[in-house]
């Protein structure tokens, strides 16, 4: 094999392995960012859902709590906080301590002029 062919082969292998490493790093960073964003939206939805249930009279006096351990890898303080708004078309439903549904799902965030999306089909009981 000539020197030119070996140099080209080496360059192609180095560039290919560099692109694979860059792709893996980009994937990991984007995945972490997206998980954090979804965690923040879910946390914000808890507070927004509490306010909406209180406003509509569906509140049974029990604060909404995120699942044990929080949403994803960020723990939640359990207070139902969050100052942001849930994404448009987000539904919420109250559950009792056994996981049984209390009432039907309500839509939390619906911009003016938007039609209500179809309600999600949720299981009757959650563990």
Short mmCIF file of N, CA, C and O in Angstrom, two decimals, residues 17-90:
data_model
loop_
_atom_site.label_atom_id
_atom_site.label_comp_id
_atom_site.label_asym_id
_atom_site.label_seq_id
_atom_site.Cartn_x
_atom_site.Cartn_y
_atom_site.Cartn_z
N UNK A 17 -14.03 8.32 13.54
CA UNK A 17 -14.11 8.11 14.98
C UNK A 17 -14.40 9.42 15.70
O UNK A 17 -15.13 9.45 16.69
N UNK A 18 -13.85 10.53 15.21
CA UNK A 18 -14.15 11.84 15.81
C UNK A 18 -15.62 12.19 15.67
O UNK A 18 -16.24 12.72 16.61
N UNK A 19 -16.21 11.91 14.52
CA UNK A 19 -17.62 12.18 14.31
C UNK A 19 -18.50 11.30 15.20
O UNK A 19 -19.53 11.75 15.70
N UNK A 20 -18.09 10.04 15.40
CA UNK A 20 -18.85 9.16 16.30
C UNK A 20 -18.82 9.68 17.74
O UNK A 20 -19.84 9.69 18.42
N UNK A 21 -17.65 10.11 18.20
CA UNK A 21 -17.54 10.64 19.55
C UNK A 21 -18.37 11.92 19.68
O UNK A 21 -19.09 12.11 20.66
N UNK A 22 -18.29 12.80 18.70
CA UNK A 22 -19.05 14.04 18.72
C UNK A 22 -20.55 13.76 18.73
O UNK A 22 -21.32 14.40 19.45
N UNK A 23 -20.99 12.78 17.96
CA UNK A 23 -22.40 12.40 17.94
C UNK A 23 -22.86 11.88 19.29
O UNK A 23 -23.95 12.21 19.76
N UNK A 24 -22.04 11.07 19.95
CA UNK A 24 -22.40 10.53 21.26
C UNK A 24 -22.49 11.64 22.30
O UNK A 24 -23.41 11.67 23.13
N UNK A 25 -21.54 12.57 22.28
CA UNK A 25 -21.56 13.68 23.24
C UNK A 25 -22.78 14.56 22.99
O UNK A 25 -23.46 14.99 23.93
N UNK A 26 -23.09 14.84 21.74
CA UNK A 26 -24.26 15.66 21.40
C UNK A 26 -25.55 14.98 21.86
O UNK A 26 -26.43 15.62 22.42
N UNK A 27 -25.66 13.69 21.63
CA UNK A 27 -26.84 12.94 22.05
C UNK A 27 -27.01 13.02 23.57
O UNK A 27 -28.10 13.27 24.06
N UNK A 28 -25.93 12.80 24.31
CA UNK A 28 -26.02 12.83 25.77
C UNK A 28 -26.42 14.21 26.28
O UNK A 28 -27.26 14.34 27.18
N UNK A 29 -25.86 15.26 25.71
CA UNK A 29 -26.19 16.61 26.15
C UNK A 29 -27.64 16.96 25.82
O UNK A 29 -28.35 17.53 26.65
N UNK A 30 -28.09 16.63 24.64
CA UNK A 30 -29.47 16.93 24.25
C UNK A 30 -30.46 16.12 25.08
O UNK A 30 -31.50 16.64 25.49
N UNK A 31 -30.14 14.88 25.35
CA UNK A 31 -31.02 14.05 26.17
C UNK A 31 -31.16 14.64 27.57
O UNK A 31 -32.26 14.74 28.11
N UNK A 32 -30.06 15.05 28.16
CA UNK A 32 -30.09 15.66 29.49
C UNK A 32 -30.91 16.95 29.48
O UNK A 32 -31.73 17.18 30.37
N UNK A 33 -30.72 17.77 28.46
CA UNK A 33 -31.46 19.03 28.36
C UNK A 33 -32.96 18.76 28.24
O UNK A 33 -33.78 19.41 28.91
N UNK A 34 -33.35 17.82 27.40
CA UNK A 34 -34.76 17.53 27.20
C UNK A 34 -35.40 16.94 28.46
O UNK A 34 -36.53 17.26 28.79
N UNK A 35 -34.69 16.07 29.16
CA UNK A 35 -35.22 15.52 30.41
C UNK A 35 -35.43 16.62 31.44
O UNK A 35 -36.45 16.64 32.14
N UNK A 36 -34.48 17.54 31.54
CA UNK A 36 -34.63 18.66 32.48
C UNK A 36 -35.83 19.52 32.11
O UNK A 36 -36.58 19.98 32.97
N UNK A 37 -36.03 19.76 30.82
CA UNK A 37 -37.14 20.60 30.37
C UNK A 37 -38.48 19.93 30.69
O UNK A 37 -39.41 20.56 31.18
N UNK A 38 -38.59 18.63 30.45
CA UNK A 38 -39.83 17.91 30.76
C UNK A 38 -40.06 17.88 32.26
O UNK A 38 -41.19 18.02 32.73
N UNK A 39 -39.00 17.72 33.06
CA UNK A 39 -39.13 17.75 34.52
C UNK A 39 -39.68 19.10 34.98
O UNK A 39 -40.57 19.17 35.84
N UNK A 40 -39.18 20.19 34.42
CA UNK A 40 -39.65 21.53 34.79
C UNK A 40 -41.10 21.73 34.39
O UNK A 40 -41.89 22.30 35.14
N UNK A 41 -41.48 21.25 33.22
CA UNK A 41 -42.87 21.38 32.78
C UNK A 41 -43.80 20.57 33.67
O UNK A 41 -44.89 21.03 34.02
N UNK A 42 -43.40 19.37 34.05
CA UNK A 42 -44.23 18.54 34.92
C UNK A 42 -44.37 19.17 36.30
O UNK A 42 -45.45 19.17 36.89
N UNK A 43 -43.30 19.74 36.82
CA UNK A 43 -43.35 20.40 38.11
C UNK A 43 -44.26 21.62 38.04
O UNK A 43 -45.06 21.87 38.95
N UNK A 44 -44.17 22.40 36.98
CA UNK A 44 -45.04 23.56 36.81
C UNK A 44 -46.49 23.15 36.69
O UNK A 44 -47.38 23.83 37.20
N UNK A 45 -46.74 22.03 36.05
CA UNK A 45 -48.11 21.56 35.85
C UNK A 45 -48.76 21.18 37.18
O UNK A 45 -49.97 21.31 37.33
N UNK A 46 -47.97 20.72 38.16
CA UNK A 46 -48.55 20.36 39.46
C UNK A 46 -49.18 21.58 40.12
O UNK A 46 -50.33 21.55 40.55
N UNK A 47 -48.43 22.68 40.18
CA UNK A 47 -48.97 23.90 40.78
C UNK A 47 -50.14 24.46 40.00
O UNK A 47 -51.14 24.90 40.57
N UNK A 48 -50.04 24.43 38.69
CA UNK A 48 -51.11 24.93 37.84
C UNK A 48 -52.36 24.06 37.99
O UNK A 48 -53.47 24.58 38.03
N UNK A 49 -52.18 22.75 38.10
CA UNK A 49 -53.32 21.85 38.27
C UNK A 49 -53.99 22.09 39.62
O UNK A 49 -55.23 22.10 39.71
N UNK A 50 -53.21 22.31 40.67
CA UNK A 50 -53.80 22.61 41.98
C UNK A 50 -54.68 23.84 41.91
O UNK A 50 -55.80 23.84 42.42
N UNK A 51 -54.16 24.90 41.27
CA UNK A 51 -54.94 26.13 41.17
C UNK A 51 -56.21 25.92 40.35
O UNK A 51 -57.28 26.42 40.69
N UNK A 52 -56.12 25.14 39.27
CA UNK A 52 -57.29 24.90 38.42
C UNK A 52 -58.33 24.05 39.15
O UNK A 52 -59.53 24.32 39.05
N UNK A 53 -57.89 23.04 39.89
CA UNK A 53 -58.84 22.22 40.65
C UNK A 53 -59.51 23.04 41.74
O UNK A 53 -60.70 22.88 42.01
N UNK A 54 -58.76 23.93 42.39
CA UNK A 54 -59.37 24.81 43.40
C UNK A 54 -60.39 25.75 42.75
O UNK A 54 -61.46 25.98 43.29
N UNK A 55 -60.05 26.27 41.58
CA UNK A 55 -60.93 27.21 40.89
C UNK A 55 -62.22 26.53 40.44
O UNK A 55 -63.30 27.11 40.54
N UNK A 56 -62.14 25.32 39.94
CA UNK A 56 -63.32 24.62 39.43
C UNK A 56 -64.06 23.85 40.51
O UNK A 56 -65.09 23.25 40.23
N UNK A 57 -63.54 23.84 41.72
CA UNK A 57 -64.23 23.15 42.81
C UNK A 57 -63.99 21.66 42.84
O UNK A 57 -64.69 20.95 43.54
N UNK A 58 -63.04 21.16 42.08
CA UNK A 58 -62.76 19.73 42.08
C UNK A 58 -61.74 19.34 43.14
O UNK A 58 -61.43 18.18 43.30
N UNK A 59 -61.21 20.33 43.85
CA UNK A 59 -60.18 20.06 44.85
C UNK A 59 -60.80 19.38 46.05
O UNK A 59 -61.77 19.85 46.62
N UNK A 60 -60.25 18.25 46.44
CA UNK A 60 -60.77 17.54 47.61
C UNK A 60 -59.99 17.89 48.88
O UNK A 60 -60.11 17.22 49.89
N UNK A 61 -59.17 18.93 48.81
CA UNK A 61 -58.39 19.36 49.97
C UNK A 61 -57.05 18.67 50.09
O UNK A 61 -56.26 18.99 50.96
N UNK A 62 -56.78 17.72 49.23
CA UNK A 62 -55.50 17.01 49.27
C UNK A 62 -54.60 17.62 48.19
O UNK A 62 -54.98 17.69 47.04
N UNK A 63 -53.43 18.07 48.61
CA UNK A 63 -52.50 18.68 47.65
C UNK A 63 -52.03 17.64 46.65
O UNK A 63 -51.81 16.49 47.00
N UNK A 64 -51.92 18.06 45.41
CA UNK A 64 -51.39 17.16 44.39
C UNK A 64 -49.91 16.94 44.66
O UNK A 64 -49.19 17.86 44.96
N UNK A 65 -49.48 15.71 44.56
CA UNK A 65 -48.08 15.39 44.80
C UNK A 65 -47.51 14.69 43.59
O UNK A 65 -48.15 13.83 43.02
N UNK A 66 -46.26 15.04 43.25
CA UNK A 66 -45.62 14.29 42.17
C UNK A 66 -45.29 12.89 42.67
O UNK A 66 -45.35 12.63 43.87
N UNK A 67 -44.96 11.97 41.77
CA UNK A 67 -44.62 10.63 42.20
C UNK A 67 -43.41 10.63 43.12
O UNK A 67 -42.61 11.55 43.07
N UNK A 68 -43.26 9.62 43.99
CA UNK A 68 -42.09 9.57 44.87
C UNK A 68 -40.80 9.64 44.07
O UNK A 68 -40.68 9.00 43.03
N UNK A 69 -39.88 10.46 44.52
CA UNK A 69 -38.62 10.63 43.81
C UNK A 69 -38.69 11.72 42.76
O UNK A 69 -37.73 12.00 42.09
N UNK A 70 -39.84 12.35 42.61
CA UNK A 70 -39.96 13.45 41.67
C UNK A 70 -40.18 12.96 40.25
O UNK A 70 -40.44 11.80 40.00
N UNK A 71 -40.08 13.87 39.33
CA UNK A 71 -40.22 13.56 37.91
C UNK A 71 -38.83 13.37 37.35
O UNK A 71 -38.05 14.30 37.31
N UNK A 72 -38.50 12.18 36.90
CA UNK A 72 -37.18 11.95 36.32
C UNK A 72 -36.11 11.98 37.38
O UNK A 72 -36.25 11.43 38.46
N UNK A 73 -34.98 12.68 37.10
CA UNK A 73 -33.86 12.66 38.01
C UNK A 73 -33.80 13.89 38.92
O UNK A 73 -32.94 13.99 39.75
N UNK A 74 -34.71 14.85 38.78
CA UNK A 74 -34.76 16.00 39.68
C UNK A 74 -35.83 15.74 40.73
O UNK A 74 -36.99 15.55 40.41
N UNK A 75 -35.46 15.75 41.98
CA UNK A 75 -36.44 15.55 43.04
C UNK A 75 -37.29 16.81 43.18
O UNK A 75 -36.85 17.91 42.92
N UNK A 76 -38.53 16.64 43.60
CA UNK A 76 -39.46 17.74 43.79
C UNK A 76 -39.67 17.90 45.27
O UNK A 76 -39.62 16.95 46.03
N UNK A 77 -39.96 19.12 45.70
CA UNK A 77 -40.11 19.37 47.14
C UNK A 77 -41.42 18.86 47.71
O UNK A 77 -41.64 18.92 48.91
N UNK A 78 -42.33 18.38 46.86
CA UNK A 78 -43.59 17.84 47.34
C UNK A 78 -44.63 18.89 47.65
O UNK A 78 -45.71 18.58 48.10
N UNK A 79 -44.34 20.15 47.41
CA UNK A 79 -45.26 21.22 47.75
C UNK A 79 -46.18 21.60 46.60
O UNK A 79 -47.01 22.47 46.74
N UNK A 80 -46.00 21.00 45.44
CA UNK A 80 -46.86 21.33 44.32
C UNK A 80 -46.56 22.72 43.78
O UNK A 80 -47.46 23.50 43.56
N UNK A 81 -45.30 23.03 43.61
CA UNK A 81 -44.91 24.37 43.21
C UNK A 81 -44.71 24.48 41.73
O UNK A 81 -45.26 23.76 40.93
N UNK A 82 -43.90 25.42 41.37
CA UNK A 82 -43.63 25.68 39.97
C UNK A 82 -44.28 26.97 39.55
O UNK A 82 -45.45 27.18 39.79
N UNK A 83 -43.52 27.88 38.98
CA UNK A 83 -44.07 29.17 38.61
C UNK A 83 -44.36 29.24 37.13
O UNK A 83 -45.01 30.15 36.66
N UNK A 84 -43.91 28.27 36.35
CA UNK A 84 -44.13 28.31 34.92
C UNK A 84 -45.50 27.77 34.57
O UNK A 84 -46.32 27.46 35.43
N UNK A 85 -45.76 27.69 33.29
CA UNK A 85 -47.02 27.15 32.81
C UNK A 85 -46.77 25.83 32.11
O UNK A 85 -45.75 25.62 31.51
N UNK A 86 -47.76 24.99 32.20
CA UNK A 86 -47.68 23.70 31.50
C UNK A 86 -47.79 23.95 30.00
O UNK A 86 -48.38 24.94 29.57
N UNK A 87 -47.25 23.07 29.18
CA UNK A 87 -47.37 23.22 27.74
C UNK A 87 -48.84 23.20 27.30
O UNK A 87 -49.69 22.61 27.97
N UNK A 88 -49.13 23.83 26.18
CA UNK A 88 -50.50 23.90 25.67
C UNK A 88 -51.06 22.49 25.48
O UNK A 88 -50.39 21.60 24.98
N UNK A 89 -52.30 22.31 25.90
CA UNK A 89 -52.97 21.03 25.73
C UNK A 89 -52.67 20.03 26.82
O UNK A 89 -53.02 18.86 26.69
N UNK A 90 -52.04 20.44 27.92
CA UNK A 90 -51.72 19.53 29.01
C UNK A 90 -52.99 19.24 29.81
O UNK A 90 -53.74 20.14 30.17
#
